[in-house]
Every structure is written in structure tokens, then in C-alpha cells.
Amino acid sequence: MLSAASAAVVRATLPVVRAHAAEITAEFYPSMFAAHPELLNLFNQGNQASGRQRIALAAAVVAFAEHLLDGVPFGPIADRIAHKHVSLGVRPDQYPIVGRHLIGAVATVLGDAVTPEVAAAWEEVYWLFAVLLVAAEARLYQNAGVSPDTLWRPWRVAKRDEEAVDTASFTLVPDDGGPVPAFEPGQYVSVAVDLPDGHRQPRQYSLSQAPGGGELRITVRRVADGAVSNFLHDNVHTDDVVLVGPPAGEVTLDHTGRPVLLISAGIGITPMLSMLHHIAATQPTRTVVAAHAELTPERHAHRAEYDQLGGSRQLTWYENGDGLIDVDAIPLPPGAIAYLCGPIAFMRDVRAGLLRRGMSADDIRYEVFGPGTLDDTSY
């Protein structure tokens, strides 16, 4: 808990910190990377360039302060951050580096308003934040049987398939003779590649088939400015080796018998495929409604596979022919749990439509490809 003295200071200064949070994190990242260039290999530089990473960090710090002051729920955000960190090999000894540069950025942006009392109060917020995450990440590392030093393993591409326009899948098997880790449908792995500029960059890709098959499969869509997706498409083929981290991700399939509603767009189909495969193998009588939106049929990855798994309650919209997905046309079985994956604006619209139709917010789960949540309003 936040001390009484710090709580009073944080409550008084939270409005100004919230108002300048994006400026603070914009100051923070360049300062930290200048002092610790080795961390450039840990952070997605595409998200740095777009500003998404700093928006997500700003939102998380503000949300945690609100949690400490007023009990605003923070558990889902903490789970998401912890899984992302473990997928990248974040270490406990890196938290002091982040804390020092983050508090320094607060002082730089807010200037004389940051008295010693203000600095001490926000340092307390940060360290409570850090301790929470370090503990959560330690449990995840232990459960996965890895540490930050043993995170990355070499995996060989057993098969590469062209699934659609600008979309390829890579079936991976261990190149080190080790086991294939168990995972939950809906989870992802990090893949790290060494780019021509000398930097190593990791990216997360959803696992697009069910667990238990003795292999892992990822499906990658080429992104115009995506350094790693372009590298994989142009340079990685059958029998090549890539570095892969352990499965991670908190948005996983509910294993009860409740009906499932899977709504995706674009490459957001990938975690849905894992769920569909798993349900078909383990709960074939479970009620599933699968709805997918894509720009054109030519861009529909795993189309035949999806059609077969989706069965009679599978719906597809092609924007260039059918228009945008119609949430009201999607069957809504009583007691269903909904899973969403796709572009931010798409998921916001679908979630709003499901809430309007009477679904509980607790029964709508979503996977954002990248940092942050749907409630980070700056994007």
C-alpha cells in the first residue's frame, strides 16, 4: 500500500502527471536508450517510432496510481504486462534502470513542480509497481521452467506455407533437441531475429494451431514498415533457424463448457485458429460462433482451415464486397464468452456492439497486437 503521506502527494499531483504523461514517457525512452543502448534489443522499435509504447507506459503508470489511491482494478493490466515482459526476458535488475530514468523524465517535464516530496511519492508508486511485476514475472518464469538467461531457444523451420497475400505460416520444431512446451490456446511466442543493421529485434506472434502437436506454428502477415515481418518473409525458409521464447499471454481459452464467440479481423484470426483447433479436438460438441472480417478473400489467411473448423456457425465479411462486420448479425448464444482480436478500432466497435446487446464486460476478452489496451485513448 502507498504510505499516507505519499498518497496525499500523489492524489494532489495525479492530474498534472496524467496531463503530461505522454510527454514524460516521450522524454523517458530516449534518455534511457542513450544511457543503456543494450535495451534497444529488448524494445520493439516499431512501437517506439509510432509512439504506441510510450502511450501504453503512460496509461499503465497512471492506472496503477489510480489503483493505489482508489482501488481501480489493475489486475488485468498487470497480467498483460507481466506476460509481455516474460516473453521478452525482462530481468529484475532492469527495473532500477527504468525507475531512475522515469523519475528523471518526470522532473525534466514538470520542472520546479517536482519537489523532493513529489519525487519521493512517485518513486514509491513506481517501486510498488515494480515489485508487483517482478513477483508476477518470477511466477511465470518458474511455471515455464525458464529464466531470462535461458529464454531463447533455437527452433528450425520444418515447413513454410504461403497462406494468403502477404501472409506466411512457419511450422517450428526444436533445433536443440529439447521438448516442445505446452501452451494454452490463445497464447503467443516471441521470435527474435538479427536485422541487417546489427540490432536484434523481438516480435510476438500468436500460435495458430492447437497445443499438443509436437510443434509450434506462427502465422506472419507482412507489414509495410515491419522490420521483423519483412525479414521473416524475405529471409526465413524451410530448415532455417530462428530464436523463439516460451509461450506467454493471458488471453486464453476458457475450458468450461460455456459457448464461445470468436470475432476477429485480418491477422487477428491466428489465436482464433488455435482455439478452434483445440475445441474441435477436445470439446467437439461445444457451441462455437466464429465471425471473421477481412479486406478481400485473397487476404483471408487459413481460409479453408477456418471454414472447416467454424462449421455451420461461421460467418465471414469481406470489406470490399460486404462492407464492415455487422455485430448485430452475429448469433449471441446465452452465457457466451467472447474473444476479440484485430485492429484497435475494430475491437472497440465490436466490444461496444456486444455491450449494447447485453453482454457483460467481464465476458468480453481481447488480444491487442502490440502494447497497451483498448482503453488507451490516444490510439
Coordinates of C-alpha atoms in Angstrom, one line a residue:
M1 CA 0.0 0.0 0.0
L2 CA 1.0 3.6 -0.6
S3 CA 2.0 5.4 2.5
A4 CA -0.4 8.1 3.8
A5 CA 2.0 10.9 3.2
S6 CA 2.8 9.7 -0.4
A7 CA -0.9 9.1 -1.1
A8 CA -1.7 12.7 -0.4
V9 CA 1.0 14.0 -2.6
V10 CA 0.1 11.6 -5.5
R11 CA -3.5 12.5 -5.3
A12 CA -2.7 16.2 -5.5
T13 CA -0.3 15.8 -8.4
L14 CA -2.0 13.0 -10.3
P15 CA -4.0 15.4 -12.6
V16 CA -0.8 17.1 -13.8
V17 CA 1.1 13.9 -14.2
R18 CA -1.9 12.4 -16.2
A19 CA -2.0 15.5 -18.4
H20 CA 1.7 15.3 -19.1
A21 CA 2.1 11.5 -19.1
A22 CA 2.8 11.2 -22.8
E23 CA 5.4 13.9 -22.6
I24 CA 7.1 12.2 -19.6
T25 CA 7.3 8.9 -21.4
A26 CA 8.5 10.6 -24.6
E27 CA 11.4 12.1 -22.6
F28 CA 12.0 8.8 -20.7
Y29 CA 12.7 6.4 -23.6
P30 CA 15.4 8.4 -25.4
S31 CA 17.1 9.2 -22.1
M32 CA 17.1 5.5 -21.1
F33 CA 18.3 4.2 -24.5
A34 CA 21.1 6.8 -24.6
A35 CA 22.4 5.6 -21.3
H36 CA 21.7 1.9 -21.9
P37 CA 21.7 1.1 -25.7
E38 CA 21.7 -2.6 -24.9
L39 CA 18.0 -2.2 -24.1
L40 CA 17.2 -1.3 -27.7
N41 CA 17.3 -5.0 -28.4
L42 CA 14.5 -5.6 -25.8
F43 CA 12.0 -3.0 -27.0
N44 CA 10.0 -3.1 -30.2
Q45 CA 11.5 -0.1 -32.2
G46 CA 8.4 0.0 -34.4
N47 CA 6.2 0.7 -31.4
Q48 CA 8.8 3.3 -30.3
A49 CA 8.6 5.1 -33.6
S50 CA 4.8 5.1 -33.7
G51 CA 4.5 6.2 -30.1
R52 CA 2.4 3.3 -29.0
Q53 CA 4.9 2.1 -26.4
R54 CA 5.1 5.3 -24.6
I55 CA 1.3 5.8 -24.7
A56 CA 0.9 2.3 -23.1
L57 CA 3.5 3.0 -20.4
A58 CA 1.9 6.4 -19.6
A59 CA -1.5 4.8 -19.3
A60 CA -0.2 1.9 -17.1
V61 CA 1.6 4.2 -14.6
V62 CA -1.5 6.4 -14.3
A63 CA -3.8 3.4 -13.9
F64 CA -1.6 2.0 -11.2
A65 CA -1.6 5.2 -9.3
E66 CA -5.4 5.3 -9.5
H67 CA -5.4 1.7 -8.3
L68 CA -3.3 2.6 -5.2
L69 CA -5.5 5.7 -4.4
D70 CA -9.0 4.4 -5.2
G71 CA -8.8 0.7 -5.8
V72 CA -9.4 1.0 -9.5
P73 CA -8.9 -2.6 -10.8
F74 CA -5.3 -3.1 -12.1
G75 CA -5.0 -6.9 -12.2
P76 CA -5.7 -7.4 -15.9
I77 CA -3.2 -4.7 -16.9
A78 CA -0.6 -6.2 -14.6
D79 CA -1.2 -9.7 -16.1
R80 CA -0.8 -8.4 -19.6
I81 CA 2.5 -6.5 -18.8
A82 CA 4.0 -9.5 -16.9
H83 CA 3.3 -11.9 -19.8
K84 CA 4.8 -9.5 -22.3
H85 CA 7.9 -9.0 -20.1
V86 CA 8.4 -12.7 -19.7
S87 CA 8.1 -13.3 -23.4
L88 CA 11.0 -10.9 -23.9
G89 CA 13.2 -11.9 -21.0
V90 CA 12.9 -8.8 -18.8
R91 CA 15.1 -9.1 -15.7
P92 CA 14.5 -7.8 -12.2
D93 CA 17.8 -5.8 -12.3
Q94 CA 16.4 -3.8 -15.2
Y95 CA 13.7 -2.2 -13.1
P96 CA 16.1 0.2 -11.2
I97 CA 17.3 1.5 -14.6
V98 CA 13.7 2.1 -15.8
G99 CA 12.8 3.7 -12.4
R100 CA 15.8 6.1 -12.4
H101 CA 15.1 7.4 -16.0
L102 CA 11.3 7.5 -15.5
I103 CA 11.5 9.7 -12.4
G104 CA 14.2 11.8 -14.1
A105 CA 11.8 12.3 -17.0
V106 CA 9.1 13.5 -14.6
A107 CA 11.5 16.0 -13.2
T108 CA 12.5 17.2 -16.6
V109 CA 9.0 17.7 -17.9
L110 CA 7.4 19.1 -14.8
G111 CA 10.4 21.2 -13.7
D112 CA 10.2 23.1 -10.4
A113 CA 6.8 21.5 -9.6
V114 CA 8.7 18.3 -8.7
T115 CA 9.8 19.0 -5.1
P116 CA 11.7 16.3 -3.1
E117 CA 8.3 15.3 -1.6
V118 CA 6.7 14.9 -5.0
A119 CA 9.7 12.9 -6.4
A120 CA 9.7 10.6 -3.3
A121 CA 5.9 10.0 -3.6
W122 CA 6.1 9.0 -7.3
E123 CA 9.2 6.9 -6.6
E124 CA 7.1 5.0 -4.1
V125 CA 4.4 4.5 -6.7
Y126 CA 7.0 3.2 -9.2
W127 CA 8.6 0.7 -6.8
L128 CA 5.2 -0.7 -5.7
F129 CA 4.5 -1.1 -9.4
A130 CA 7.9 -2.8 -10.0
V131 CA 7.6 -5.1 -7.0
L132 CA 4.2 -6.3 -8.2
L133 CA 5.5 -7.0 -11.7
V134 CA 8.8 -8.7 -10.6
A135 CA 6.8 -11.1 -8.4
A136 CA 4.3 -11.9 -11.2
E137 CA 7.1 -12.4 -13.7
A138 CA 9.0 -14.6 -11.3
R139 CA 6.0 -16.9 -11.1
L140 CA 5.6 -17.0 -14.8
Y141 CA 9.3 -17.8 -15.4
Q142 CA 9.1 -20.6 -12.8
N143 CA 6.0 -22.1 -14.4
A144 CA 7.6 -22.0 -17.8
G145 CA 10.8 -23.6 -16.5
V146 CA 13.0 -20.8 -17.9
S147 CA 14.9 -17.7 -16.7
P148 CA 15.8 -14.5 -18.6
D149 CA 19.2 -16.1 -19.3
T150 CA 17.7 -19.3 -20.8
L151 CA 14.8 -17.8 -22.5
W152 CA 15.7 -18.0 -26.2
R153 CA 16.0 -21.4 -27.9
P154 CA 16.9 -22.2 -31.5
W155 CA 13.9 -23.6 -33.5
R156 CA 14.1 -24.9 -37.0
V157 CA 11.5 -24.1 -39.7
A158 CA 10.1 -27.5 -40.6
K159 CA 7.7 -26.1 -43.1
R160 CA 6.8 -22.7 -44.5
D161 CA 3.4 -22.2 -46.2
E162 CA 2.1 -19.2 -48.1
E163 CA -1.4 -18.8 -46.5
A164 CA -2.7 -15.7 -48.3
V165 CA -1.5 -12.4 -49.9
D166 CA 1.5 -11.2 -47.8
T167 CA 0.9 -13.9 -45.2
A168 CA 3.0 -17.0 -44.4
S169 CA 3.0 -19.6 -41.7
F170 CA 6.1 -21.1 -40.2
T171 CA 5.9 -24.5 -38.5
L172 CA 8.7 -24.8 -36.0
V173 CA 10.4 -27.7 -34.2
P174 CA 13.2 -27.5 -31.6
D175 CA 16.7 -27.4 -33.1
D176 CA 18.3 -28.1 -29.7
G177 CA 16.7 -31.5 -29.0
G178 CA 14.6 -30.1 -26.2
P179 CA 10.9 -30.5 -25.6
V180 CA 8.0 -28.6 -27.2
P181 CA 6.5 -26.5 -24.4
A182 CA 2.8 -26.8 -23.5
F183 CA 0.7 -23.7 -24.2
E184 CA -2.8 -22.5 -23.9
P185 CA -4.9 -21.8 -27.0
G186 CA -4.7 -18.0 -27.5
Q187 CA -1.1 -17.6 -26.4
Y188 CA 1.9 -16.3 -28.4
V189 CA 5.6 -16.7 -28.6
S190 CA 8.4 -14.1 -29.2
V191 CA 10.6 -14.6 -32.2
A192 CA 13.9 -12.7 -32.3
V193 CA 15.9 -12.0 -35.4
D194 CA 19.2 -10.3 -36.1
L195 CA 18.5 -7.5 -38.6
P196 CA 20.9 -6.2 -41.2
D197 CA 21.6 -3.1 -39.2
G198 CA 23.0 -5.2 -36.4
H199 CA 20.2 -4.9 -34.0
R200 CA 18.3 -7.9 -32.6
Q201 CA 14.6 -7.3 -32.6
P202 CA 11.9 -9.5 -31.0
R203 CA 8.2 -9.6 -32.0
Q204 CA 5.3 -11.6 -30.6
Y205 CA 3.3 -13.9 -32.9
S206 CA 0.2 -15.8 -31.9
L207 CA 0.4 -19.6 -32.1
S208 CA -2.0 -20.6 -34.8
Q209 CA -2.7 -24.2 -34.1
A210 CA -3.7 -26.3 -31.1
P211 CA -1.2 -27.4 -28.4
G212 CA 0.0 -31.0 -28.2
G213 CA 1.1 -31.5 -31.8
G214 CA 4.8 -31.7 -31.2
E215 CA 5.5 -28.4 -33.0
L216 CA 4.6 -24.7 -32.9
R217 CA 3.1 -22.7 -35.7
I218 CA 3.1 -19.0 -36.2
T219 CA 1.4 -17.1 -39.0
V220 CA 3.0 -13.8 -40.0
R221 CA 1.5 -11.0 -42.1
R222 CA 4.0 -8.7 -43.9
V223 CA 3.6 -5.2 -42.5
A224 CA 4.8 -2.3 -44.8
D225 CA 7.1 -0.8 -42.1
G226 CA 7.5 -4.0 -40.1
A227 CA 11.2 -4.8 -39.8
V228 CA 10.8 -8.3 -38.4
S229 CA 7.8 -9.4 -40.5
N230 CA 9.6 -8.3 -43.7
F231 CA 12.8 -10.1 -42.5
L232 CA 10.8 -13.3 -41.9
H233 CA 9.1 -13.1 -45.2
D234 CA 12.2 -12.4 -47.2
N235 CA 14.8 -14.4 -45.4
V236 CA 13.4 -17.3 -43.4
H237 CA 12.6 -20.6 -45.2
T238 CA 12.4 -24.3 -44.6
D239 CA 15.4 -25.5 -42.5
D240 CA 16.4 -22.0 -41.3
V241 CA 16.7 -21.5 -37.6
V242 CA 15.2 -18.7 -35.5
L243 CA 15.3 -17.9 -31.8
V244 CA 12.0 -18.4 -30.0
G245 CA 10.9 -17.6 -26.5
P246 CA 8.4 -19.5 -24.3
P247 CA 4.7 -19.3 -24.8
A248 CA 3.1 -16.4 -23.0
G249 CA -0.2 -14.4 -23.0
E250 CA -3.1 -14.0 -20.6
V251 CA -5.9 -14.1 -23.1
T252 CA -6.6 -17.8 -23.3
L253 CA -9.5 -20.1 -24.0
D254 CA -11.9 -20.8 -21.2
H255 CA -12.0 -24.5 -20.6
T256 CA -15.6 -24.8 -19.3
G257 CA -18.4 -25.8 -21.5
R258 CA -19.7 -22.2 -21.9
P259 CA -20.5 -21.2 -25.5
V260 CA -17.6 -19.3 -27.2
L261 CA -17.9 -16.3 -29.6
L262 CA -14.7 -15.8 -31.6
I263 CA -14.6 -12.5 -33.5
S264 CA -11.5 -11.5 -35.5
A265 CA -10.3 -9.3 -38.3
G266 CA -7.2 -9.6 -40.5
I267 CA -4.3 -11.4 -39.0
G268 CA -6.3 -11.5 -35.7
I269 CA -7.6 -14.8 -37.0
T270 CA -4.4 -16.6 -35.6
P271 CA -5.3 -17.0 -31.9
M272 CA -8.9 -18.0 -33.0
L273 CA -7.5 -20.8 -35.1
S274 CA -5.7 -22.2 -32.1
M275 CA -8.9 -22.1 -30.1
L276 CA -10.9 -23.6 -32.9
H277 CA -8.4 -26.5 -33.4
H278 CA -8.4 -27.2 -29.6
I279 CA -12.2 -27.1 -29.2
A280 CA -12.6 -29.5 -32.2
A281 CA -10.1 -31.9 -30.7
T282 CA -11.3 -31.8 -27.0
Q283 CA -14.9 -30.4 -26.9
P284 CA -16.4 -31.1 -30.3
T285 CA -20.0 -30.6 -29.0
R286 CA -19.2 -27.2 -27.5
T287 CA -21.2 -24.3 -29.0
V288 CA -18.9 -22.0 -31.1
V289 CA -19.7 -19.0 -33.2
A290 CA -16.8 -17.8 -35.3
A291 CA -17.0 -14.4 -37.2
H292 CA -14.1 -13.0 -39.2
A293 CA -13.6 -9.8 -41.2
E294 CA -11.1 -9.3 -44.0
L295 CA -10.4 -6.8 -46.7
T296 CA -10.7 -9.4 -49.6
P297 CA -10.9 -13.2 -50.0
E298 CA -7.3 -13.2 -51.2
R299 CA -6.1 -11.8 -47.9
H300 CA -8.0 -14.3 -45.8
A301 CA -5.3 -16.4 -44.1
H302 CA -6.0 -20.1 -43.4
R303 CA -9.4 -19.6 -45.2
A304 CA -10.1 -23.3 -45.9
E305 CA -8.9 -24.3 -42.5
Y306 CA -11.1 -21.7 -40.8
D307 CA -14.2 -22.6 -42.9
Q308 CA -13.8 -26.3 -41.9
L309 CA -13.3 -25.6 -38.2
G310 CA -16.0 -23.0 -38.0
G311 CA -18.7 -25.3 -39.2
S312 CA -22.3 -24.1 -39.6
R313 CA -21.9 -21.2 -37.2
Q314 CA -19.1 -19.5 -39.1
L315 CA -19.6 -16.1 -40.7
T316 CA -17.2 -14.0 -42.9
W317 CA -17.3 -10.4 -44.1
Y318 CA -15.1 -9.1 -46.9
E319 CA -14.9 -5.3 -46.6
N320 CA -14.5 -4.7 -50.3
G321 CA -17.6 -6.7 -51.1
D322 CA -19.8 -7.0 -48.0
G323 CA -18.9 -3.9 -46.0
L324 CA -17.9 -3.7 -42.4
I325 CA -18.7 -6.5 -40.0
D326 CA -22.3 -6.3 -38.6
V327 CA -22.1 -7.1 -34.9
D328 CA -25.9 -7.3 -34.7
A329 CA -25.9 -10.2 -37.3
I330 CA -23.6 -12.4 -35.2
P331 CA -25.5 -15.0 -33.2
L332 CA -25.1 -14.5 -29.5
P333 CA -25.6 -17.7 -27.5
P334 CA -26.8 -17.3 -23.9
G335 CA -23.9 -17.3 -21.5
A336 CA -21.2 -16.9 -24.2
I337 CA -17.7 -15.8 -23.6
A338 CA -16.4 -13.5 -26.5
Y339 CA -12.8 -13.3 -27.7
L340 CA -11.8 -10.4 -30.0
C341 CA -8.6 -10.0 -32.0
G342 CA -7.9 -7.5 -34.8
P343 CA -7.2 -3.8 -35.3
I344 CA -7.8 -1.5 -32.3
A345 CA -10.7 0.4 -33.9
F346 CA -12.3 -2.9 -35.0
M347 CA -12.2 -4.3 -31.5
R348 CA -13.5 -1.1 -29.9
D349 CA -16.5 -1.1 -32.2
V350 CA -17.2 -4.8 -31.7
R351 CA -16.9 -4.6 -28.0
A352 CA -19.3 -1.6 -27.9
G353 CA -21.8 -3.6 -30.0
L354 CA -21.6 -6.6 -27.8
L355 CA -22.1 -4.4 -24.7
R356 CA -25.1 -2.8 -26.4
R357 CA -26.5 -6.3 -26.9
G358 CA -26.3 -7.1 -23.2
M359 CA -23.0 -8.9 -22.8
S360 CA -21.1 -8.3 -19.6
A361 CA -17.8 -6.6 -20.0
D362 CA -16.2 -9.4 -17.9
D363 CA -17.2 -11.9 -20.7
I364 CA -15.5 -9.9 -23.5
R365 CA -11.8 -10.7 -23.7
Y366 CA -9.4 -9.3 -26.3
E367 CA -5.9 -9.6 -27.6
V368 CA -4.1 -6.4 -28.7
F369 CA -1.2 -7.0 -31.1
G370 CA 1.2 -4.6 -29.5
P371 CA 1.4 -2.6 -26.3
G372 CA -1.5 -1.2 -24.3
T373 CA -5.2 -1.9 -24.1
L374 CA -8.4 -0.8 -25.9
D375 CA -8.8 1.9 -23.2
D376 CA -5.6 3.7 -24.1
T377 CA -7.5 6.5 -25.8
S378 CA -4.6 8.1 -27.6
Y379 CA -4.7 5.5 -30.3

